Coordinates of C-alpha atoms in Angstrom, one line a residue:
X1 CA -129.5 57.5 -175.3
X2 CA -131.8 57.5 -178.6
X3 CA -130.6 56.4 -181.7
X4 CA -128.1 59.0 -183.8
X5 CA -130.5 59.6 -186.4
X6 CA -133.2 59.9 -183.8
X7 CA -131.4 63.2 -182.8
X8 CA -131.0 64.2 -185.7
X9 CA -134.0 64.6 -186.9
X10 CA -135.6 65.4 -183.6
X11 CA -133.4 69.0 -184.4
X12 CA -136.5 71.2 -185.4
X13 CA -134.5 74.9 -185.7
X14 CA -131.1 75.2 -185.8
X15 CA -129.8 78.4 -185.1
X16 CA -126.6 79.4 -187.9
X17 CA -124.2 82.2 -187.7
X18 CA -123.6 82.0 -191.5
X19 CA -121.3 84.2 -191.3
X20 CA -118.5 83.5 -187.4
X21 CA -115.3 84.6 -189.2
X22 CA -114.7 87.9 -187.9
X23 CA -116.5 91.1 -188.8
X24 CA -115.9 94.0 -189.5
X25 CA -118.5 96.3 -189.2
X26 CA -117.6 100.5 -190.0
X27 CA -119.2 103.2 -191.9
X28 CA -122.7 103.6 -191.2
X29 CA -124.7 100.4 -191.2
X30 CA -129.1 100.0 -191.7
X31 CA -130.7 99.6 -189.2
X32 CA -132.3 94.9 -189.2
X33 CA -136.3 95.6 -188.7
X34 CA -136.1 93.8 -185.9
X35 CA -134.6 97.3 -184.6
X36 CA -137.0 100.0 -185.1
X37 CA -138.9 100.8 -183.9
X38 CA -143.4 99.9 -184.7
X39 CA -145.1 102.3 -186.4
X40 CA -147.0 105.3 -185.1
X41 CA -149.9 104.5 -187.2
X42 CA -149.5 101.0 -187.3
X43 CA -149.9 100.5 -183.1
X44 CA -149.3 97.0 -182.0
X45 CA -151.6 94.9 -180.0
X46 CA -150.4 95.0 -176.9
X47 CA -149.2 92.0 -175.0
X48 CA -150.2 89.7 -173.1
X49 CA -148.9 86.3 -172.6
X50 CA -147.8 84.1 -169.0
X51 CA -144.5 82.7 -170.8
X52 CA -143.0 80.6 -168.4
X53 CA -139.0 78.7 -168.5
X54 CA -137.1 76.8 -167.1
X55 CA -133.6 77.4 -165.1
X56 CA -130.9 75.3 -164.5
X57 CA -129.8 78.2 -161.6
X58 CA -130.9 80.8 -160.0
X59 CA -129.2 84.1 -161.6
X60 CA -126.6 85.2 -158.7
X61 CA -127.1 88.7 -160.2
X62 CA -128.5 91.0 -161.9
X63 CA -126.4 93.4 -162.8
X64 CA -124.9 92.4 -166.3
X65 CA -121.4 94.4 -165.2
X66 CA -120.1 92.5 -162.8
X67 CA -121.7 88.5 -163.5
X68 CA -120.3 85.9 -165.9
X69 CA -123.6 83.6 -166.0
X70 CA -125.4 82.7 -168.1
X71 CA -128.6 82.6 -165.9
X72 CA -127.8 86.1 -165.2
X73 CA -127.3 87.5 -168.3
X74 CA -130.7 84.8 -169.4
X75 CA -132.0 87.7 -167.9
X76 CA -131.2 90.8 -167.5
X77 CA -130.6 90.6 -171.3
X78 CA -134.3 91.4 -170.9
X79 CA -134.0 94.1 -169.2
X80 CA -131.2 95.7 -170.2
X81 CA -130.2 97.1 -174.3
X82 CA -126.5 98.1 -174.8
X83 CA -125.1 100.5 -178.2
X84 CA -124.9 97.7 -180.0
X85 CA -127.2 94.4 -180.4
X86 CA -126.1 90.9 -183.0
X87 CA -128.1 90.0 -186.3
X88 CA -129.6 86.7 -185.3
X89 CA -128.5 85.1 -188.9
X90 CA -125.1 86.8 -189.2
X91 CA -123.6 87.3 -186.2
X92 CA -122.7 90.9 -186.9
X93 CA -123.1 93.6 -185.1
X94 CA -126.4 95.5 -185.5
X95 CA -128.0 99.0 -184.3
X96 CA -130.1 99.0 -181.0
X97 CA -129.4 101.9 -178.7
X98 CA -126.6 103.3 -181.1
X99 CA -128.5 103.7 -185.2
X100 CA -125.1 103.6 -186.3
X101 CA -121.8 104.3 -185.9
X102 CA -117.7 105.0 -188.1
X103 CA -114.5 104.7 -186.9
X104 CA -111.9 107.1 -187.0
X105 CA -107.8 107.9 -186.0
X106 CA -107.6 104.9 -187.2
X107 CA -109.4 102.3 -185.4
X108 CA -109.3 105.4 -182.3
X109 CA -112.4 106.5 -181.8
X110 CA -115.7 105.7 -182.5
X111 CA -118.8 107.9 -182.7
X112 CA -122.3 106.4 -182.2
X113 CA -125.5 108.4 -183.2
X114 CA -128.1 107.6 -180.3
X115 CA -131.4 106.2 -180.3
X116 CA -133.9 109.7 -179.2
X117 CA -136.8 110.1 -176.8
X118 CA -135.4 106.6 -175.6
X119 CA -136.6 106.2 -171.4
X120 CA -135.0 104.4 -168.6
X121 CA -137.6 102.0 -167.2
X122 CA -137.3 104.7 -164.2
X123 CA -139.0 107.7 -166.6
X124 CA -134.9 108.9 -166.6
X125 CA -133.6 110.0 -170.4
X126 CA -131.3 107.3 -171.8
X127 CA -128.8 109.6 -173.7
X128 CA -124.9 110.6 -174.7
X129 CA -124.8 111.1 -171.0
X130 CA -125.9 108.2 -169.7
X131 CA -123.5 106.5 -172.2
X132 CA -120.9 107.9 -170.0
X133 CA -121.7 106.9 -166.5
X134 CA -121.8 103.7 -167.3
X135 CA -118.9 103.4 -169.2
X136 CA -116.1 105.8 -166.8
X137 CA -118.4 103.1 -163.8
X138 CA -117.0 100.1 -165.6
X139 CA -113.5 102.2 -165.7
X140 CA -112.9 103.0 -162.3
X141 CA -113.8 98.7 -160.9
X142 CA -111.8 99.1 -158.1
X143 CA -109.4 97.1 -157.1
X144 CA -111.6 95.2 -153.4
X145 CA -114.6 96.0 -156.6
X146 CA -113.0 94.0 -158.3
X147 CA -111.9 91.0 -156.9
X148 CA -115.3 90.3 -155.0
X149 CA -116.5 90.1 -158.8
X150 CA -113.5 88.2 -160.2
X151 CA -115.3 87.4 -163.5
X152 CA -116.0 90.6 -164.2
X153 CA -115.5 91.2 -168.2
X154 CA -114.6 95.2 -168.3
X155 CA -110.6 94.2 -167.7
X156 CA -110.9 90.9 -170.6
X157 CA -111.3 93.4 -172.9
X158 CA -110.7 95.6 -171.9
X159 CA -107.2 94.9 -170.0
X160 CA -107.3 97.4 -167.1
X161 CA -109.3 99.2 -165.3
X162 CA -108.6 103.3 -163.7
X163 CA -105.3 102.3 -161.3
X164 CA -103.6 101.0 -164.0
X165 CA -104.5 103.4 -167.0
X166 CA -101.6 103.3 -168.8
X167 CA -102.1 99.8 -170.1
X168 CA -106.0 99.8 -170.9
X169 CA -107.9 100.1 -174.3
X170 CA -110.9 102.5 -172.9
X171 CA -108.9 105.8 -173.4
X172 CA -112.1 107.2 -172.2
X173 CA -115.9 108.4 -173.0
X174 CA -117.0 111.8 -174.6
X175 CA -120.8 113.1 -174.9
X176 CA -121.0 115.3 -177.9
X177 CA -124.0 115.7 -177.5
X178 CA -127.7 114.5 -176.6
X179 CA -127.4 112.1 -179.6
X180 CA -124.5 111.1 -180.1
X181 CA -121.6 109.9 -178.2
X182 CA -117.7 108.7 -178.9
X183 CA -115.7 106.4 -177.5
X184 CA -111.7 107.2 -177.9
X185 CA -109.5 104.3 -177.5
X186 CA -105.1 103.9 -177.1
X187 CA -104.6 101.5 -179.4
X188 CA -106.3 99.5 -183.0
X189 CA -108.8 96.9 -181.6
X190 CA -110.1 94.8 -183.5
X191 CA -112.9 93.7 -181.8
X192 CA -114.2 96.1 -180.6
X193 CA -118.0 96.1 -181.6
X194 CA -117.9 92.5 -181.2
X195 CA -117.1 93.4 -177.9
X196 CA -119.8 95.7 -176.8
X197 CA -122.9 93.6 -178.2
X198 CA -121.8 91.6 -174.8
X199 CA -124.3 92.0 -172.8
X200 CA -121.7 93.3 -169.3
X201 CA -121.9 97.0 -171.8
X202 CA -125.3 96.9 -171.2
X203 CA -126.6 100.2 -170.4
X204 CA -127.9 100.6 -166.8
X205 CA -129.6 104.6 -165.7
X206 CA -127.0 106.4 -163.8
X207 CA -129.9 107.2 -161.7
X208 CA -130.6 103.6 -160.2
X209 CA -127.4 103.2 -160.1
X210 CA -126.6 105.8 -157.9
X211 CA -129.7 105.3 -155.2
X212 CA -129.2 101.1 -155.4
X213 CA -124.9 102.0 -155.1
X214 CA -124.3 99.5 -157.6
X215 CA -120.9 99.0 -157.0
X216 CA -121.3 99.0 -152.7
X217 CA -121.1 94.5 -153.4
X218 CA -123.2 95.0 -149.2
X219 CA -126.0 92.1 -150.3
X220 CA -126.4 88.7 -150.6
X221 CA -128.1 86.0 -153.1
X222 CA -127.4 82.5 -152.6
X223 CA -123.9 82.9 -150.8
X224 CA -122.6 86.2 -154.0
X225 CA -122.0 89.4 -153.3
X226 CA -124.1 92.2 -154.7
X227 CA -125.4 95.5 -154.0
X228 CA -129.2 97.2 -154.2
X229 CA -129.2 97.9 -157.5
X230 CA -128.1 94.5 -159.0
X231 CA -131.1 92.4 -157.1
X232 CA -133.1 95.8 -158.7
X233 CA -131.4 97.1 -162.6
X234 CA -133.2 99.5 -164.3
X235 CA -131.8 99.6 -168.5
X236 CA -134.3 100.3 -171.8
X237 CA -135.4 96.3 -172.6
X238 CA -138.6 95.1 -172.9
X239 CA -138.4 94.3 -169.9
X240 CA -138.2 95.2 -165.9
X241 CA -138.3 93.3 -162.8
X242 CA -141.2 92.2 -160.9
X243 CA -140.2 89.9 -158.1
X244 CA -137.2 87.6 -157.3
X245 CA -137.4 85.5 -155.0
X246 CA -135.0 81.8 -154.3
X247 CA -137.4 79.7 -156.4
X248 CA -137.5 81.8 -159.7
X249 CA -137.4 85.0 -161.3
X250 CA -140.4 87.6 -162.2
X251 CA -140.3 89.6 -165.9
X252 CA -142.8 92.5 -166.9
X253 CA -143.4 93.6 -170.3
X254 CA -142.1 97.5 -169.6
X255 CA -145.0 99.3 -171.1
X256 CA -142.6 102.7 -172.4
X257 CA -140.0 100.3 -174.1
X258 CA -139.2 101.9 -177.2
X259 CA -139.7 98.8 -179.9
X260 CA -141.7 95.7 -181.0
X261 CA -143.3 94.5 -177.7
X262 CA -144.0 90.8 -179.0
X263 CA -147.1 88.6 -177.3
X264 CA -145.5 87.9 -174.3
X265 CA -146.2 89.5 -171.2
X266 CA -145.5 87.7 -167.6
X267 CA -142.4 86.0 -168.2
X268 CA -141.7 83.6 -164.9
X269 CA -138.3 82.2 -165.0
X270 CA -138.2 79.2 -163.0
X271 CA -135.6 76.9 -161.4
X272 CA -135.4 73.4 -161.2
X273 CA -131.2 72.1 -160.5
X274 CA -132.0 69.0 -161.8
X275 CA -133.0 67.7 -164.9
X276 CA -135.1 65.7 -164.9
X277 CA -137.3 67.6 -163.0
X278 CA -136.3 70.5 -165.5
X279 CA -138.0 68.1 -168.5
X280 CA -140.0 66.3 -166.1
X281 CA -141.9 70.1 -165.4
X282 CA -141.9 70.2 -169.1
X283 CA -143.9 67.0 -169.3
X284 CA -145.9 67.8 -166.9
X285 CA -147.7 71.7 -169.1
X286 CA -146.1 74.0 -165.7
X287 CA -143.3 74.9 -168.0
X288 CA -143.0 76.0 -171.7
X289 CA -139.8 75.7 -172.1
X290 CA -135.9 75.0 -170.7
X291 CA -132.7 75.3 -171.4
X292 CA -129.5 73.0 -171.8
X293 CA -130.8 69.0 -173.1
X294 CA -129.3 66.8 -171.4
X295 CA -128.2 63.3 -173.6
X296 CA -130.8 61.5 -170.3
X297 CA -133.6 63.5 -171.5
X298 CA -133.9 62.9 -175.6
X299 CA -135.5 59.4 -175.8
X300 CA -138.6 61.7 -173.4
X301 CA -138.6 64.5 -174.9
X302 CA -138.7 62.6 -178.6
X303 CA -141.2 59.6 -177.6
X304 CA -143.5 62.7 -176.6
X305 CA -143.2 64.6 -179.3
X306 CA -141.8 67.5 -177.7
X307 CA -139.8 70.2 -179.8
X308 CA -136.0 69.9 -179.7
X309 CA -134.3 73.4 -180.4
X310 CA -130.8 72.9 -181.2
X311 CA -127.9 75.8 -181.7
X312 CA -124.8 75.5 -183.3
X313 CA -122.0 75.2 -181.6
X314 CA -119.6 78.1 -180.0
X315 CA -118.3 77.2 -176.8
X316 CA -115.5 74.7 -176.0
X317 CA -115.9 72.6 -172.4
X318 CA -112.3 72.4 -170.6
X319 CA -110.2 70.1 -167.5
X320 CA -108.8 73.7 -165.5
X321 CA -105.3 73.4 -163.6
X322 CA -104.7 76.1 -161.3
X323 CA -100.1 76.4 -161.2
X324 CA -100.4 78.5 -158.3
X325 CA -100.0 74.5 -156.9
X326 CA -97.1 73.7 -157.1
X327 CA -96.3 70.0 -158.6
X328 CA -98.8 71.7 -161.2
X329 CA -95.9 74.1 -162.5
X330 CA -94.1 71.2 -163.9
X331 CA -95.3 71.2 -167.3
X332 CA -94.7 67.3 -167.6
X333 CA -98.4 66.8 -165.2
X334 CA -100.4 68.9 -166.6
X335 CA -99.2 67.5 -170.0
X336 CA -99.4 63.9 -168.3
X337 CA -103.3 64.7 -167.1
X338 CA -104.0 65.9 -170.8
X339 CA -103.1 62.6 -172.4
X340 CA -104.9 60.0 -169.4
X341 CA -108.2 62.0 -170.5
X342 CA -110.6 60.5 -172.6
X343 CA -112.3 62.5 -174.5
X344 CA -114.6 60.5 -177.8
X345 CA -116.1 58.3 -174.7
X346 CA -116.9 62.0 -172.9
X347 CA -118.5 62.8 -175.5
X348 CA -119.8 59.9 -176.2
X349 CA -121.8 59.5 -173.1
X350 CA -122.1 62.7 -172.4
X351 CA -122.8 65.3 -174.9
X352 CA -125.3 64.8 -178.0
X353 CA -124.4 63.8 -181.3
X354 CA -122.4 66.3 -183.0
X355 CA -120.4 67.4 -180.7
X356 CA -117.3 68.2 -181.7
X357 CA -113.3 67.2 -180.0
X358 CA -111.4 69.8 -178.8
X359 CA -107.9 69.9 -179.1
X360 CA -108.1 74.1 -178.4
X361 CA -109.6 76.2 -177.1
X362 CA -110.6 78.3 -180.6
X363 CA -113.8 77.7 -182.4
X364 CA -113.2 75.5 -185.7
X365 CA -115.8 77.9 -187.4
X366 CA -113.6 81.4 -186.3
X367 CA -111.2 82.8 -188.0
X368 CA -107.8 81.7 -186.5
X369 CA -109.4 77.4 -185.7
X370 CA -105.3 76.5 -186.1
X371 CA -106.6 72.9 -187.9
X372 CA -102.4 71.8 -186.4
X373 CA -102.9 72.6 -182.9
X374 CA -100.7 70.5 -181.3
X375 CA -102.5 67.1 -178.6
X376 CA -100.5 65.0 -177.3
X377 CA -104.6 62.5 -177.4
X378 CA -105.0 60.1 -175.2
X379 CA -102.3 57.4 -173.8
X380 CA -102.4 55.7 -170.8
X381 CA -99.2 54.8 -171.3
X382 CA -98.0 57.5 -171.5
X383 CA -99.4 60.5 -168.7
X384 CA -97.6 56.5 -166.5
X385 CA -94.9 57.4 -167.5
X386 CA -94.6 61.0 -167.4
X387 CA -95.7 61.1 -164.0
X388 CA -92.3 58.9 -163.2
X389 CA -90.1 61.8 -165.3
X390 CA -90.9 64.0 -163.0
X391 CA -90.8 63.2 -159.7
X392 CA -94.4 62.8 -159.1
X393 CA -94.6 60.6 -155.5
X394 CA -99.1 60.7 -155.1
X395 CA -99.8 64.7 -154.5
X396 CA -103.5 65.4 -154.2
X397 CA -105.3 67.2 -156.0
X398 CA -108.3 69.0 -155.1
X399 CA -110.4 68.7 -157.9
X400 CA -113.4 70.8 -157.8
X401 CA -115.9 70.4 -160.0
X402 CA -119.7 71.9 -160.0
X403 CA -123.0 70.4 -158.1
X404 CA -126.8 71.6 -159.3
X405 CA -126.2 73.6 -162.1
X406 CA -126.8 72.3 -165.8
X407 CA -124.7 74.6 -168.5
X408 CA -124.9 75.2 -172.0
X409 CA -121.1 73.6 -172.2
X410 CA -121.6 71.4 -169.2
X411 CA -124.7 68.7 -169.6
X412 CA -124.2 66.4 -165.6
X413 CA -121.0 68.2 -164.4
X414 CA -121.3 65.3 -161.6
X415 CA -121.9 62.5 -164.5
X416 CA -118.7 64.3 -166.0
X417 CA -116.3 64.6 -163.2
X418 CA -117.5 61.0 -162.0
X419 CA -115.8 59.9 -165.3
X420 CA -112.6 61.5 -165.1
X421 CA -111.2 61.1 -162.0
X422 CA -111.3 57.1 -163.3
X423 CA -109.4 58.6 -166.0
X424 CA -106.9 60.2 -164.6
X425 CA -107.4 57.6 -161.0
X426 CA -106.3 55.2 -163.6
X427 CA -103.0 56.5 -164.5
X428 CA -101.5 57.3 -160.9
X429 CA -103.7 60.8 -160.0
X430 CA -104.4 61.2 -156.9
X431 CA -108.0 62.6 -156.9
X432 CA -109.3 64.5 -154.1
X433 CA -112.9 65.5 -155.3
X434 CA -114.5 69.2 -154.3
X435 CA -117.6 69.4 -154.9
X436 CA -118.8 73.2 -154.3
X437 CA -122.8 73.8 -154.8
X438 CA -123.4 76.7 -158.6
X439 CA -125.9 78.4 -156.1
X440 CA -122.6 78.7 -153.0
X441 CA -120.0 81.0 -154.9
X442 CA -118.7 77.9 -157.2
X443 CA -117.3 80.7 -160.3
X444 CA -115.2 82.6 -157.5
X445 CA -114.8 79.5 -155.7
X446 CA -112.9 79.2 -159.5
X447 CA -111.8 82.3 -160.3
X448 CA -109.9 84.0 -158.1
X449 CA -106.4 82.0 -156.4
X450 CA -106.7 79.5 -154.2
X451 CA -106.3 75.4 -153.8
X452 CA -108.1 74.8 -156.5
X453 CA -105.9 72.5 -158.2
X454 CA -108.1 70.7 -161.3
X455 CA -111.8 72.3 -161.5
X456 CA -114.5 71.9 -164.5
X457 CA -116.1 74.2 -166.4
X458 CA -116.7 75.9 -170.0
X459 CA -117.1 78.8 -172.2
X460 CA -118.6 80.2 -173.8
X461 CA -118.8 82.6 -176.9
X462 CA -120.9 86.0 -176.7
X463 CA -118.8 87.1 -180.0
X464 CA -117.6 86.1 -183.9
X465 CA -112.8 87.0 -182.7
X466 CA -110.6 84.4 -181.5
X467 CA -110.3 86.8 -179.5
X468 CA -113.9 86.8 -177.0
X469 CA -112.0 82.3 -176.5
X470 CA -108.1 83.5 -175.9
X471 CA -108.0 87.2 -174.3
X472 CA -110.4 86.3 -171.5
X473 CA -108.9 82.7 -170.8
X474 CA -105.5 83.4 -171.1
X475 CA -104.4 87.8 -171.9
X476 CA -103.4 87.7 -168.6
X477 CA -102.5 86.1 -165.8
X478 CA -105.4 85.4 -163.0
X479 CA -106.4 83.1 -160.2
X480 CA -107.5 80.3 -162.2
X481 CA -104.9 79.2 -163.4
X482 CA -101.8 81.1 -162.7
X483 CA -101.3 80.8 -165.6
X484 CA -98.0 83.1 -166.4
X485 CA -96.3 83.1 -170.5
X486 CA -95.5 87.1 -171.4
X487 CA -94.9 86.3 -174.4
X488 CA -98.7 84.3 -175.6
X489 CA -100.3 87.5 -173.2
X490 CA -98.1 89.8 -176.3
X491 CA -99.4 88.6 -179.1
X492 CA -103.1 88.4 -177.7
X493 CA -103.2 91.8 -177.4
X494 CA -100.9 92.2 -181.1
X495 CA -103.3 90.3 -182.3
X496 CA -106.7 91.9 -181.4
X497 CA -105.3 95.2 -182.5
X498 CA -104.9 94.3 -186.2
X499 CA -107.0 94.0 -189.2
X500 CA -109.1 91.2 -189.9
X501 CA -107.1 89.5 -193.1
X502 CA -104.2 86.3 -193.3
X503 CA -101.5 88.4 -191.1
X504 CA -103.6 88.8 -187.8
X505 CA -105.1 85.3 -188.5
X506 CA -101.6 83.4 -188.0
X507 CA -101.4 85.7 -185.0
X508 CA -104.0 83.4 -183.6
X509 CA -102.4 80.1 -184.7
X510 CA -99.7 80.4 -183.3
X511 CA -100.9 81.6 -179.9
X512 CA -103.3 79.1 -180.3
X513 CA -100.3 76.5 -180.8
X514 CA -98.9 77.7 -177.8
X515 CA -101.5 77.6 -175.2
X516 CA -101.8 74.1 -176.7
X517 CA -98.0 73.3 -176.7
X518 CA -97.5 74.2 -172.1
X519 CA -101.5 72.7 -171.0
X520 CA -103.0 76.0 -168.6
X521 CA -105.9 73.7 -169.6
X522 CA -107.6 70.9 -171.4
X523 CA -110.3 71.5 -173.8
X524 CA -112.1 69.3 -174.1
X525 CA -115.2 69.4 -176.2
X526 CA -117.2 72.4 -178.4
X527 CA -120.6 70.7 -176.9
X528 CA -123.9 71.4 -179.5
X529 CA -126.5 72.9 -177.0
X530 CA -130.1 72.7 -177.5
X531 CA -133.4 73.9 -175.6
X532 CA -137.2 71.7 -175.3
X533 CA -140.0 73.7 -176.2
X534 CA -144.3 72.6 -176.3
X535 CA -145.9 72.9 -179.0
X536 CA -146.7 75.5 -177.5
X537 CA -144.3 77.2 -178.6
X538 CA -143.9 78.2 -183.0
X539 CA -140.5 80.1 -182.9
X540 CA -138.1 80.6 -179.8
X541 CA -134.9 82.4 -181.7
X542 CA -132.4 80.3 -180.8
X543 CA -129.1 82.2 -181.2
X544 CA -125.2 80.6 -180.1
X545 CA -124.2 83.4 -178.2
X546 CA -127.2 83.3 -176.0
X547 CA -128.7 86.6 -177.3
X548 CA -131.9 84.9 -176.7
X549 CA -134.7 88.3 -175.6
X550 CA -138.6 86.8 -175.6
X551 CA -140.4 89.7 -177.2
X552 CA -139.2 87.4 -180.1
X553 CA -140.6 85.0 -178.7
X554 CA -143.6 83.6 -181.2
X555 CA -146.4 81.6 -179.8
X556 CA -149.3 79.8 -181.1
X557 CA -152.9 80.9 -180.7

């Protein structure tokens, strides 16, 4: 393991959000330079380069509305675009398919002016009707579809679908003109614009959705149910899908793209499901870069002079607990789990330097972080006492953890599981290991109702608001935690509509404190994540929210 000094000095670039707190954006913003079309009088050179990127696993599906996986989103971000983008420096919403917007009716209506003369990759027009067809599709997702794809983002953001319309924040989408669309909400939602930056709200070609029967999951990719559309997505982005096999995905530059196409003509995403094989592929020149550098990789990367690009922490790694398992309905048992965990040891062994210990689910740079959230700390003696008080009789706890997966929030899950299991067993818990290959539906297994008592997972923030961290995880009862606290649910629902400011921050302070006190899960770390790049790369658009589009990658001549 390299020293702290060597780890810090090797970080040649850092992706920084200068204003990670809540950013409200109303009125008429000006397009950023990166969002404008190329100057027609000086056409850009045709992309010619090939860029090969090592991924930790195969995508679970390429329909972003039905996916919630980092590797799926890494690819769909290149193919599909949303109305609103993310400024790489400030984290604020910036124009993308919408050039400007205004809000009205007390924050219940948003009107977007759309780019004109934009075509989907299948040649059909992007317009207001296409936007509304996408929103109406998401709103109408059936209970049966939702059961097959439990990580759907729409519900975590808008609270409900059309079968429970009275509970939904989404009301309607209206095409006022080909280049003008209005979205009406049932109540104010302060982070609405930021939520629209999520990959799940990218606009797909309605024609492709229809021909690919996008809501019929009658195919399988790596044990995950998908539609035909999810194997051949069509959007307005700079790249289109050329091939997808068992080990790689190939994208090619879309000649009709409305914006800047950059240098790269072909992107190859090649899967290496072990950190050491990704490292070796980079050292051997087989790939130009890979994500999720682990502590164990640092020495060799430093010795070989490879670039390591660090992202600011914007994720939380946690140990989840499922209160549908009877023994975990006892608060003392859940508190004993927290008391058994030595977070400092886990961070020192398995995470990059400057990873911070987590005592809540909202990262420190986000408005709403509670400096005084309750923490039980690490106390094995007290953990044993709590188990005795709770009458724990050695009931088996099935502990799910993923195999062949590396995520920004979970660099080496097998090793982290082994250490956590050791710590829990030491205080008297009876742990039953349940390893599940990531590609065999790990996410679905731990996010759906089931027998998982404990599980390893994390949450990578997608926009800079406390709602993005507590809402999807604890805003309603779900299959992952079986957590049911109507008071917390109500407070989260109220906080999302409050205007930015002291009252809203205080509401999230209270929410964080209540979640911490009832221990539905144990937050462990706010990890630093990093990429490794060959010297061929002169610039990579590293982003804390992983909004990394490869037209912005710059390669040396």
